[in-house]
């Protein structure tokens, strides 16, 4: 293959892509480029600009360990502050000239003769030794299949594509969905809208959020690196303990947390009928547990209604529910989440022997530690299958994955012209151990359906343990799990490929 290949192409300039690029650059792999289809960096935090958008992991934990900030304004920072942090990373780490914004990857193909990836973009072809997919797990908005949705006459938009030109003041606004996005939006827009109707399919378990600003003293103390590290560790371990003590299973902790959530509901909602309709019938933890102090009080407002009848159809001027009731609306907001499987498919990857990712994943998304796949040498995924976390900062997973990829880059440096490929046996052993733990997990036994499960009911989204356990397994590339492949020597992987 012609051209002077890069060390590394990273696809996606969100949290994970930037972390990868910074660490690779620092480790001396500076011939790299980040391809980003949008005209700005930020990923999730660029796209989700809805009113109230904020992290539900504290900022001192939801930030990169090697790029700390001491002046976060509050425990749970808002979107703008996180986006500014990410933009700051680009400036501080000199990434601006490695960014190719407004560049869409159309596909990428592994060339066995040269052990290089050929990445086709809408602005030309790039040849690279290593390709990293950092496209985020929750990217593609899921539009619900509601009959008549396309006929709605007023503005209708998804939370991740917020229409900032649409003034909600004095209008009848409908919100479909009661997930993490909706509980942040509803308190923000109620009061502006003439009336807000929230369409709930299933209620969420909600715990108090206790958000608060950091005062001047706290900021000064957190300016001291040892204290900041201690604080970060305490935030991390508090969350790890919940997983260690059984948050990933139906356990005594489940019942305890449910009591806390019920008490929170009782404290904030006086109406017993409303309380009943807001009480989930599945176990806490089966779907993502939400944090909010103002969602329940907002639902008690006279200008807000909670509708729990199923949506029968959307008409040009509102929503009709299964009981025949008509809910007239001027604006319809879809807080209906994301299609998690769509992200990596969009990269249109073709590995060894012309095998595509879609073919490799026809039995479900599958990668060694969520990172590497047999048949796809020198390709690594960040936030790939089974690396989502319900209880802790997903950046702990990202940092372990980045360290894993760096191990691959270092090995390759010592072996010019060759590629690393995960052994099929390592990948299938990892799959078996994850599936075994998932079989007994809260997501399988908690009595709910969720986007964590694919269309066949398999959980290819979450990691079934602590972030620490993941880090121990994935945070280092162990050469015994991989094989070196090269143009002159057909690999063992080729002989044992999946
Ligand atoms: P989500 O958690 O998937 O919630 C989607 C909601 O829409 C659910 O209540 C779902 O009901 C409902 N829904 C979906 N299709 C529907 C249909 N056809 N008819 C009626 N209702 C329908 O989505 P999200 O709130 O956007 O959050 C997605 C993920 O993004 C979160 O889990 C989290 O990982 C991340 N997130 C994080 C933050 C944060 O850090 N603060 C904020 C927002 C999002 P069912 O429950 O019945 O399926």
Coordinates of C-alpha atoms and ligand atoms in Angstrom, one line a residue:
X1 CA 0.0 0.0 0.0
X2 CA 1.4 3.4 -0.9
X3 CA 1.8 6.5 1.3
X4 CA 3.7 7.2 4.4
X5 CA 1.5 5.6 7.1
X6 CA 0.6 7.3 10.3
X7 CA 1.2 5.6 13.7
X8 CA -2.4 6.0 14.7
X9 CA -5.8 7.2 13.4
X10 CA -8.4 7.9 16.1
X11 CA -12.0 8.1 14.9
X12 CA -14.0 10.5 17.1
X13 CA -13.0 13.5 19.2
X14 CA -15.1 13.0 22.3
X15 CA -13.8 12.1 25.7
X16 CA -12.3 8.7 24.7
X17 CA -10.7 9.8 21.4
X18 CA -9.0 12.8 23.0
X19 CA -7.8 10.7 25.9
X20 CA -6.3 8.2 23.4
X21 CA -4.6 10.9 21.4
X22 CA -3.1 12.7 24.4
X23 CA -1.7 9.5 25.9
X24 CA -0.3 8.3 22.5
X25 CA 1.3 11.6 21.8
X26 CA 2.9 11.7 25.2
X27 CA 4.2 8.2 24.7
X28 CA 5.9 9.3 21.5
X29 CA 3.4 8.1 18.9
X30 CA 2.9 11.5 17.6
X31 CA 2.3 10.7 14.0
X32 CA -1.4 10.6 14.7
X33 CA -4.6 12.2 13.5
X34 CA -8.1 12.4 15.0
X35 CA -10.9 12.3 12.5
X36 CA -14.1 13.9 13.6
X37 CA -17.2 14.2 11.5
X38 CA -18.6 17.2 13.3
X39 CA -17.1 20.7 13.1
X40 CA -16.3 20.7 16.8
X41 CA -14.9 18.3 19.3
X42 CA -16.8 17.0 22.3
X43 CA -18.9 14.0 21.3
X44 CA -21.7 13.5 23.7
X45 CA -21.0 16.8 25.4
X46 CA -21.1 18.7 22.1
X47 CA -24.3 17.1 21.0
X48 CA -26.4 17.0 24.2
X49 CA -27.1 20.7 24.8
X50 CA -30.6 20.2 26.1
X51 CA -31.7 22.4 29.1
X52 CA -30.3 20.9 32.3
X53 CA -27.8 18.6 30.6
X54 CA -25.2 17.7 33.2
X55 CA -23.1 14.8 34.3
X56 CA -24.4 12.4 36.9
X57 CA -20.9 11.5 38.0
X58 CA -19.0 14.1 40.0
X59 CA -16.7 16.2 37.9
X60 CA -13.6 15.3 40.0
X61 CA -14.2 11.7 38.9
X62 CA -15.7 12.4 35.5
X63 CA -12.5 13.9 34.2
X64 CA -9.2 12.3 33.0
X65 CA -6.9 11.3 35.9
X66 CA -3.9 12.7 34.0
X67 CA -5.6 16.0 33.2
X68 CA -7.2 17.1 36.5
X69 CA -8.9 20.4 37.2
X70 CA -9.2 21.9 40.6
X71 CA -11.8 24.6 39.9
X72 CA -14.9 22.6 38.9
X73 CA -17.8 24.9 39.8
X74 CA -20.0 22.2 41.3
X75 CA -20.3 18.5 42.1
X76 CA -22.2 17.6 39.0
X77 CA -21.0 20.0 36.2
X78 CA -23.3 21.1 33.4
X79 CA -22.7 20.4 29.8
X80 CA -21.0 23.8 29.0
X81 CA -18.4 23.3 31.7
X82 CA -17.6 19.7 30.5
X83 CA -17.4 20.9 26.9
X84 CA -15.0 23.7 28.0
X85 CA -12.9 21.1 29.8
X86 CA -12.6 19.0 26.6
X87 CA -11.8 22.1 24.5
X88 CA -9.2 23.0 27.1
X89 CA -7.6 19.5 26.7
X90 CA -7.1 20.2 23.0
X91 CA -5.4 23.5 23.7
X92 CA -3.3 22.3 26.6
X93 CA -2.1 19.2 24.9
X94 CA -1.5 20.8 21.5
X95 CA -4.0 18.6 19.7
X96 CA -5.4 21.3 17.4
X97 CA -3.1 20.4 14.5
X98 CA -3.9 16.7 14.8
X99 CA -7.6 17.3 14.5
X100 CA -9.4 16.8 11.2
X101 CA -12.8 18.2 11.9
X102 CA -15.7 17.9 9.4
X103 CA -14.2 14.6 8.2
X104 CA -16.5 11.6 7.9
X105 CA -15.1 8.1 7.8
X106 CA -16.9 6.2 5.0
X107 CA -15.1 2.9 5.7
X108 CA -11.8 1.3 6.7
X109 CA -10.2 -1.8 5.3
X110 CA -7.2 -3.8 6.6
X111 CA -4.6 -4.6 4.0
X112 CA -2.9 -7.9 4.8
X113 CA 0.0 -7.4 2.4
X114 CA 1.2 -4.3 4.2
X115 CA -0.4 -4.7 7.7
X116 CA -1.9 -1.3 7.4
X117 CA -5.4 0.2 7.6
X118 CA -6.7 2.2 4.7
X119 CA -9.3 4.7 6.0
X120 CA -11.6 6.2 3.5
X121 CA -13.0 9.6 4.4
X122 CA -15.1 12.1 2.5
X123 CA -11.9 14.1 2.2
X124 CA -9.6 11.4 0.9
X125 CA -7.8 8.3 2.0
X126 CA -5.5 8.0 5.0
X127 CA -3.2 5.1 5.6
X128 CA -2.4 4.1 9.2
X129 CA -0.7 1.4 11.2
X130 CA -3.2 1.4 14.0
X131 CA -6.9 2.4 13.9
X132 CA -8.8 3.3 17.1
X133 CA -12.6 3.5 17.0
X134 CA -13.6 6.1 19.6
X135 CA -17.1 6.8 18.4
X136 CA -18.9 6.5 21.7
X137 CA -21.5 4.0 22.7
X138 CA -24.5 6.3 22.9
X139 CA -24.5 8.4 19.8
X140 CA -27.2 7.5 17.4
X141 CA -30.6 9.0 18.7
X142 CA -33.3 6.3 18.9
X143 CA -36.5 7.7 17.4
X144 CA -39.5 5.8 18.7
X145 CA -41.7 3.9 16.2
X146 CA -44.9 5.8 17.2
X147 CA -47.6 5.7 14.6
X148 CA -48.2 9.1 13.1
X149 CA -45.0 10.6 14.5
X150 CA -44.0 12.1 11.1
X151 CA -47.3 13.8 10.8
X152 CA -46.9 16.0 13.9
X153 CA -47.3 19.5 12.7
X154 CA -45.3 21.4 15.3
X155 CA -41.6 21.2 16.2
X156 CA -40.6 17.7 17.1
X157 CA -37.0 16.9 18.1
X158 CA -34.8 14.4 20.0
X159 CA -33.0 15.5 23.2
X160 CA -29.6 15.0 21.5
X161 CA -30.7 17.3 18.7
X162 CA -32.2 20.1 20.8
X163 CA -33.9 22.8 18.7
X164 CA -32.6 25.9 20.4
X165 CA -34.6 28.0 18.0
X166 CA -37.8 26.6 19.4
X167 CA -39.1 28.9 22.2
X168 CA -41.2 26.8 24.6
X169 CA -42.6 29.8 26.4
X170 CA -46.4 29.6 26.6
X171 CA -46.6 26.4 24.5
X172 CA -48.1 23.0 25.2
X173 CA -45.1 20.7 25.4
X174 CA -45.0 16.9 25.4
X175 CA -42.0 14.9 26.5
X176 CA -41.8 11.2 25.6
X177 CA -39.6 9.2 28.0
X178 CA -38.5 9.2 31.6
X179 CA -34.8 8.3 31.4
X180 CA -31.6 10.2 32.4
X181 CA -32.2 13.0 29.8
X182 CA -35.9 13.5 30.6
X183 CA -35.4 13.9 34.4
X184 CA -32.9 16.7 33.7
X185 CA -35.0 18.4 31.1
X186 CA -38.4 18.3 32.7
X187 CA -37.6 20.5 35.7
X188 CA -35.8 23.0 33.5
X189 CA -38.6 23.6 31.0
X190 CA -41.7 23.3 33.3
X191 CA -42.8 26.7 34.1
X192 CA -41.8 28.1 30.7
X193 CA -44.2 25.8 28.9
X194 CA -47.9 26.7 29.3
X195 CA -48.4 23.0 30.1
X196 CA -46.0 20.1 30.1
X197 CA -47.2 16.6 29.5
X198 CA -44.8 13.8 30.3
X199 CA -45.5 10.4 28.6
X200 CA -44.0 7.6 30.8
X201 CA -43.8 4.0 29.6
X202 CA -42.0 2.8 32.7
X203 CA -41.0 4.8 35.8
X204 CA -37.4 5.0 36.8
X205 CA -35.8 4.5 40.2
X206 CA -34.6 7.9 41.3
X207 CA -32.3 8.7 44.2
X208 CA -31.5 12.2 45.6
X209 CA -28.7 14.0 43.7
X210 CA -27.4 16.4 46.4
X211 CA -25.7 18.6 43.8
X212 CA -23.9 21.6 45.3
X213 CA -21.4 24.2 44.2
X214 CA -17.8 24.1 45.4
X215 CA -17.0 27.0 47.7
X216 CA -13.8 29.0 47.6
X217 CA -12.3 26.9 50.5
X218 CA -13.1 23.6 48.8
X219 CA -11.6 24.9 45.5
X220 CA -8.4 26.0 47.3
X221 CA -8.1 22.6 49.0
X222 CA -8.7 20.8 45.8
X223 CA -6.0 22.9 44.2
X224 CA -3.5 20.8 46.3
X225 CA -2.7 17.7 44.2
X226 CA -2.5 15.1 47.1
X227 CA -5.9 16.3 48.5
X228 CA -7.5 16.3 45.0
X229 CA -6.2 12.7 44.4
X230 CA -7.6 11.6 47.8
X231 CA -10.9 13.2 47.0
X232 CA -11.1 11.5 43.6
X233 CA -10.2 8.2 45.2
X234 CA -12.9 8.6 47.7
X235 CA -15.5 9.4 45.0
X236 CA -14.3 6.3 43.1
X237 CA -14.3 3.9 46.0
X238 CA -17.7 4.9 47.3
X239 CA -19.0 3.9 43.9
X240 CA -16.9 0.7 43.7
X241 CA -18.2 -0.4 47.0
X242 CA -21.8 -0.5 45.7
X243 CA -20.7 -2.9 43.0
X244 CA -18.6 -4.9 45.4
X245 CA -21.5 -5.3 47.7
X246 CA -23.8 -6.5 45.1
X247 CA -25.2 -3.7 43.0
X248 CA -24.8 -5.8 39.9
X249 CA -27.0 -8.5 41.4
X250 CA -30.4 -8.6 43.1
X251 CA -29.1 -8.4 46.7
X252 CA -29.8 -6.9 50.1
X253 CA -28.3 -3.7 48.8
X254 CA -31.0 -3.6 46.1
X255 CA -33.7 -3.7 48.7
X256 CA -31.9 -1.0 50.8
X257 CA -31.5 1.3 47.9
X258 CA -35.2 0.8 46.9
X259 CA -36.2 1.9 50.4
X260 CA -34.1 5.0 50.0
X261 CA -35.7 5.8 46.6
X262 CA -39.2 5.1 48.0
X263 CA -38.5 7.5 50.9
X264 CA -37.3 10.1 48.4
X265 CA -40.5 9.7 46.4
X266 CA -42.7 9.9 49.6
X267 CA -40.9 13.1 50.8
X268 CA -41.4 14.9 47.5
X269 CA -44.8 13.7 46.2
X270 CA -47.8 14.0 48.5
X271 CA -50.4 12.5 46.1
X272 CA -50.5 8.7 46.7
X273 CA -51.9 8.0 43.2
X274 CA -49.0 9.9 41.6
X275 CA -46.6 8.1 43.9
X276 CA -48.0 4.8 42.8
X277 CA -47.6 5.6 39.1
X278 CA -44.0 6.7 39.7
X279 CA -43.1 3.5 41.6
X280 CA -41.2 1.0 39.4
X281 CA -42.3 -2.6 39.3
X282 CA -38.8 -3.9 38.5
X283 CA -35.8 -4.1 40.8
X284 CA -33.6 -1.0 41.3
X285 CA -30.5 -1.2 39.1
X286 CA -32.2 -3.2 36.4
X287 CA -32.3 0.1 34.4
X288 CA -30.0 2.9 35.0
X289 CA -30.6 4.5 38.5
X290 CA -31.3 8.2 38.1
X291 CA -30.3 11.1 40.4
X292 CA -32.5 14.1 40.8
X293 CA -33.7 16.4 43.5
X294 CA -36.2 18.4 41.3
X295 CA -37.9 15.9 39.0
X296 CA -40.5 14.7 41.5
X297 CA -41.4 18.2 42.8
X298 CA -41.8 19.3 39.2
X299 CA -44.3 16.5 38.6
X300 CA -46.4 17.8 41.5
X301 CA -46.9 21.2 39.7
X302 CA -50.4 22.0 38.5
X303 CA -49.0 22.8 35.0
X304 CA -47.4 19.4 34.6
X305 CA -49.2 16.1 33.9
X306 CA -47.8 12.6 34.0
X307 CA -49.5 10.3 31.5
X308 CA -48.9 6.6 32.0
X309 CA -51.3 5.3 29.4
X310 CA -49.4 3.9 26.4
X311 CA -49.2 6.2 23.3
X312 CA -51.6 4.9 20.6
X313 CA -50.7 7.5 18.0
X314 CA -49.3 10.9 17.3
X315 CA -51.6 13.2 15.4
X316 CA -50.7 16.5 13.7
X317 CA -51.8 18.4 16.9
X318 CA -51.0 16.1 19.8
X319 CA -50.9 12.5 21.1
X320 CA -53.7 10.0 21.6
X321 CA -53.2 7.5 24.3
X322 CA -54.6 3.9 24.5
X323 CA -57.5 5.0 26.7
X324 CA -58.6 7.3 23.8
X325 CA -57.6 10.5 25.6
X326 CA -56.3 13.3 23.4
X327 CA -53.4 15.4 24.6
X328 CA -53.1 18.6 22.5
X329 CA -49.5 19.7 22.0
X330 CA -47.6 22.4 20.2
X331 CA -44.1 20.9 20.6
X332 CA -43.1 17.2 21.0
X333 CA -39.7 16.3 22.6
X334 CA -38.4 12.8 22.2
X335 CA -36.3 11.8 25.3
X336 CA -36.2 8.3 24.0
X337 CA -32.5 7.5 24.3
X338 CA -30.0 6.0 21.9
X339 CA -29.4 2.9 19.8
X340 CA -26.2 1.6 21.4
X341 CA -25.4 -0.9 18.7
X342 CA -25.3 1.6 15.9
X343 CA -22.0 3.4 16.8
X344 CA -19.3 1.0 15.5
X345 CA -21.4 -0.3 12.6
X346 CA -21.2 3.2 11.0
X347 CA -17.4 2.8 10.6
X348 CA -17.9 0.1 8.0
X349 CA -14.8 -1.9 9.0
X350 CA -13.4 -4.7 6.9
X351 CA -10.7 -6.8 8.5
X352 CA -8.6 -9.8 7.5
X353 CA -10.0 -12.0 4.6
X354 CA -12.5 -9.3 3.7
X355 CA -14.6 -10.0 6.7
X356 CA -16.7 -7.1 7.8
X357 CA -17.5 -6.1 11.4
X358 CA -21.2 -6.7 10.7
X359 CA -20.3 -10.3 9.7
X360 CA -18.1 -10.7 12.8
X361 CA -20.8 -9.4 15.0
X362 CA -23.8 -11.2 13.5
X363 CA -24.2 -13.2 16.8
X364 CA -23.9 -10.0 18.8
X365 CA -21.2 -7.3 19.5
X366 CA -18.1 -9.0 20.8
X367 CA -14.6 -7.9 21.6
X368 CA -11.8 -8.9 23.9
X369 CA -12.2 -6.6 26.9
X370 CA -14.5 -4.7 24.6
X371 CA -11.3 -3.5 22.8
X372 CA -9.9 -6.0 20.2
X373 CA -11.3 -8.6 17.8
X374 CA -9.8 -11.6 16.1
X375 CA -9.7 -11.0 12.4
X376 CA -9.1 -7.3 12.9
X377 CA -5.4 -6.7 13.5
X378 CA -4.2 -3.4 14.7
X379 CA -7.8 -2.3 15.4
X380 CA -8.9 -1.2 18.8
X381 CA -12.2 0.0 20.1
X382 CA -12.8 2.4 23.0
X383 CA -16.1 1.9 25.0
X384 CA -16.7 -1.2 22.9
X385 CA -19.1 -4.0 23.8
X386 CA -19.6 -4.8 27.6
X387 CA -17.6 -1.9 28.8
X388 CA -20.4 0.4 29.9
X389 CA -20.8 1.1 33.7
X390 CA -23.9 1.6 35.7
X391 CA -22.2 2.5 39.0
X392 CA -19.0 4.4 38.4
X393 CA -17.3 6.8 35.9
X394 CA -17.0 5.3 32.5
X395 CA -13.7 7.2 32.1
X396 CA -12.1 4.6 34.4
X397 CA -12.9 2.1 31.6
X398 CA -11.7 4.4 28.9
X399 CA -8.3 5.0 30.7
X400 CA -7.8 1.3 31.0
X401 CA -8.6 0.8 27.3
X402 CA -6.2 3.6 26.3
X403 CA -3.4 2.0 28.4
X404 CA -4.2 -1.3 26.6
X405 CA -3.8 0.3 23.2
X406 CA -0.5 1.9 24.2
X407 CA 0.8 -1.6 25.1
X408 CA -0.1 -2.6 21.5
X409 CA 1.6 0.5 20.0
X410 CA 4.8 -0.2 22.0
X411 CA 4.9 -3.8 20.9
X412 CA 4.4 -2.8 17.3
X413 CA 7.2 -0.3 17.6
X414 CA 9.6 -3.1 18.3
X415 CA 8.2 -5.1 15.3
X416 CA 8.1 -2.9 12.2
X417 CA 5.9 -4.1 9.4
X418 CA 3.8 -6.4 11.5
X419 CA 0.5 -6.2 13.3
X420 CA -1.0 -7.4 16.6
X421 CA -4.1 -9.5 16.6
X422 CA -6.0 -10.8 19.6
X423 CA -6.1 -14.6 19.7
X424 CA -9.6 -16.0 19.0
X425 CA -9.3 -18.2 22.2
X426 CA -8.6 -15.2 24.4
X427 CA -11.6 -13.4 22.9
X428 CA -14.0 -16.4 23.4
X429 CA -12.7 -17.0 26.9
X430 CA -13.4 -13.4 27.8
X431 CA -16.9 -13.7 26.2
X432 CA -17.7 -16.8 28.2
X433 CA -16.6 -15.3 31.5
X434 CA -18.6 -12.1 30.9
X435 CA -21.7 -14.0 29.8
X436 CA -21.5 -16.3 32.9
X437 CA -21.5 -13.3 35.2
X438 CA -24.3 -11.5 33.2
X439 CA -26.5 -14.6 33.5
X440 CA -27.1 -13.9 37.2
X441 CA -26.9 -10.1 37.0
X442 CA -29.5 -7.5 38.0
X443 CA -30.0 -6.6 34.3
X444 CA -31.1 -10.2 33.5
X445 CA -33.0 -10.9 36.7
X446 CA -34.3 -7.5 37.7
X447 CA -37.6 -7.8 35.9
X448 CA -37.2 -5.2 33.3
X449 CA -36.3 -4.8 29.6
X450 CA -33.8 -2.1 28.8
X451 CA -31.6 -0.7 26.1
X452 CA -28.7 -2.6 27.8
X453 CA -30.1 -5.8 26.1
X454 CA -30.0 -6.3 22.3
X455 CA -32.9 -7.5 20.2
X456 CA -32.1 -11.1 21.4
X457 CA -32.0 -10.2 25.0
X458 CA -28.2 -10.4 25.3
X459 CA -26.4 -7.8 27.3
X460 CA -23.6 -6.5 25.1
X461 CA -23.6 -3.1 26.8
X462 CA -22.5 -3.4 30.4
X463 CA -19.5 -4.6 32.3
X464 CA -20.7 -7.0 35.0
X465 CA -18.3 -6.1 37.7
X466 CA -16.2 -3.3 39.3
X467 CA -14.2 -0.8 37.4
X468 CA -11.2 -2.1 39.4
X469 CA -11.7 -5.6 38.1
X470 CA -11.9 -4.4 34.6
X471 CA -8.8 -2.3 35.0
X472 CA -6.9 -5.2 36.4
X473 CA -7.8 -7.3 33.3
X474 CA -7.8 -4.8 30.5
X475 CA -5.4 -2.1 31.7
X476 CA -2.4 -3.8 30.3
X477 CA -2.0 -5.6 26.9
X478 CA -0.7 -9.1 27.8
X479 CA 1.2 -10.4 24.9
X480 CA 0.1 -14.0 25.5
X481 CA -3.4 -12.9 24.5
X482 CA -2.2 -11.6 21.2
X483 CA -0.2 -12.7 18.3
X484 CA 2.0 -10.8 15.9
X485 CA 0.9 -11.1 12.3
X486 CA 2.9 -10.1 9.3
X487 CA 2.9 -10.2 5.5
X488 CA 5.7 -12.8 5.5
X489 CA 4.3 -15.0 8.2
X490 CA 0.6 -16.0 8.2
X491 CA -0.5 -15.8 11.7
X492 CA -1.6 -18.4 14.2
X493 CA -4.7 -16.2 14.4
X494 CA -5.3 -16.9 10.7
X495 CA -5.2 -20.6 11.4
X496 CA -7.5 -20.3 14.4
X497 CA -9.6 -17.3 13.4
X498 CA -13.2 -17.2 14.6
Ligands
LIG1 P1 -33.0 6.3 28.1 O1 -32.4 6.2 29.5 O2 -32.8 5.1 27.2 O3 -34.5 6.6 28.3 C1 -35.4 6.6 27.2 C2 -36.8 6.8 27.8 O4 -37.7 6.8 26.7 C3 -37.2 5.6 28.7 O5 -38.0 6.2 29.7 C4 -38.0 4.8 27.7 O6 -39.0 4.0 28.3 C5 -38.7 5.8 26.8 N1 -39.1 5.3 25.5 C6 -38.3 4.8 24.6 N2 -39.0 4.5 23.5 C7 -40.3 4.8 23.8 C8 -41.5 4.6 23.1 N3 -41.5 4.1 21.9 N4 -42.6 5.0 23.7 C9 -42.6 5.5 24.9 N5 -41.5 5.7 25.7 C10 -40.3 5.3 25.1 O7 -32.4 7.6 27.3 P2 -31.8 8.9 27.9 O8 -32.6 9.4 29.0 O9 -31.5 9.7 26.8 O10 -30.4 8.3 28.5 C11 -29.6 7.4 27.8 C12 -28.3 7.2 28.5 O11 -27.5 8.3 28.2 C13 -28.4 7.1 30.0 O12 -28.6 5.8 30.4 C14 -27.0 7.5 30.4 O13 -26.1 6.5 30.2 C15 -26.7 8.6 29.4 N6 -27.1 9.9 29.9 C16 -26.4 10.4 31.0 C17 -26.7 11.6 31.5 C18 -25.9 12.1 32.6 O14 -24.8 11.7 32.8 N7 -26.4 12.9 33.4 C19 -27.8 12.3 31.1 C20 -28.5 11.8 30.0 C21 -28.2 10.6 29.4 P3 -38.7 2.5 28.9 O15 -37.9 2.8 30.2 O16 -40.0 1.9 29.2 O17 -37.9 1.8 27.9

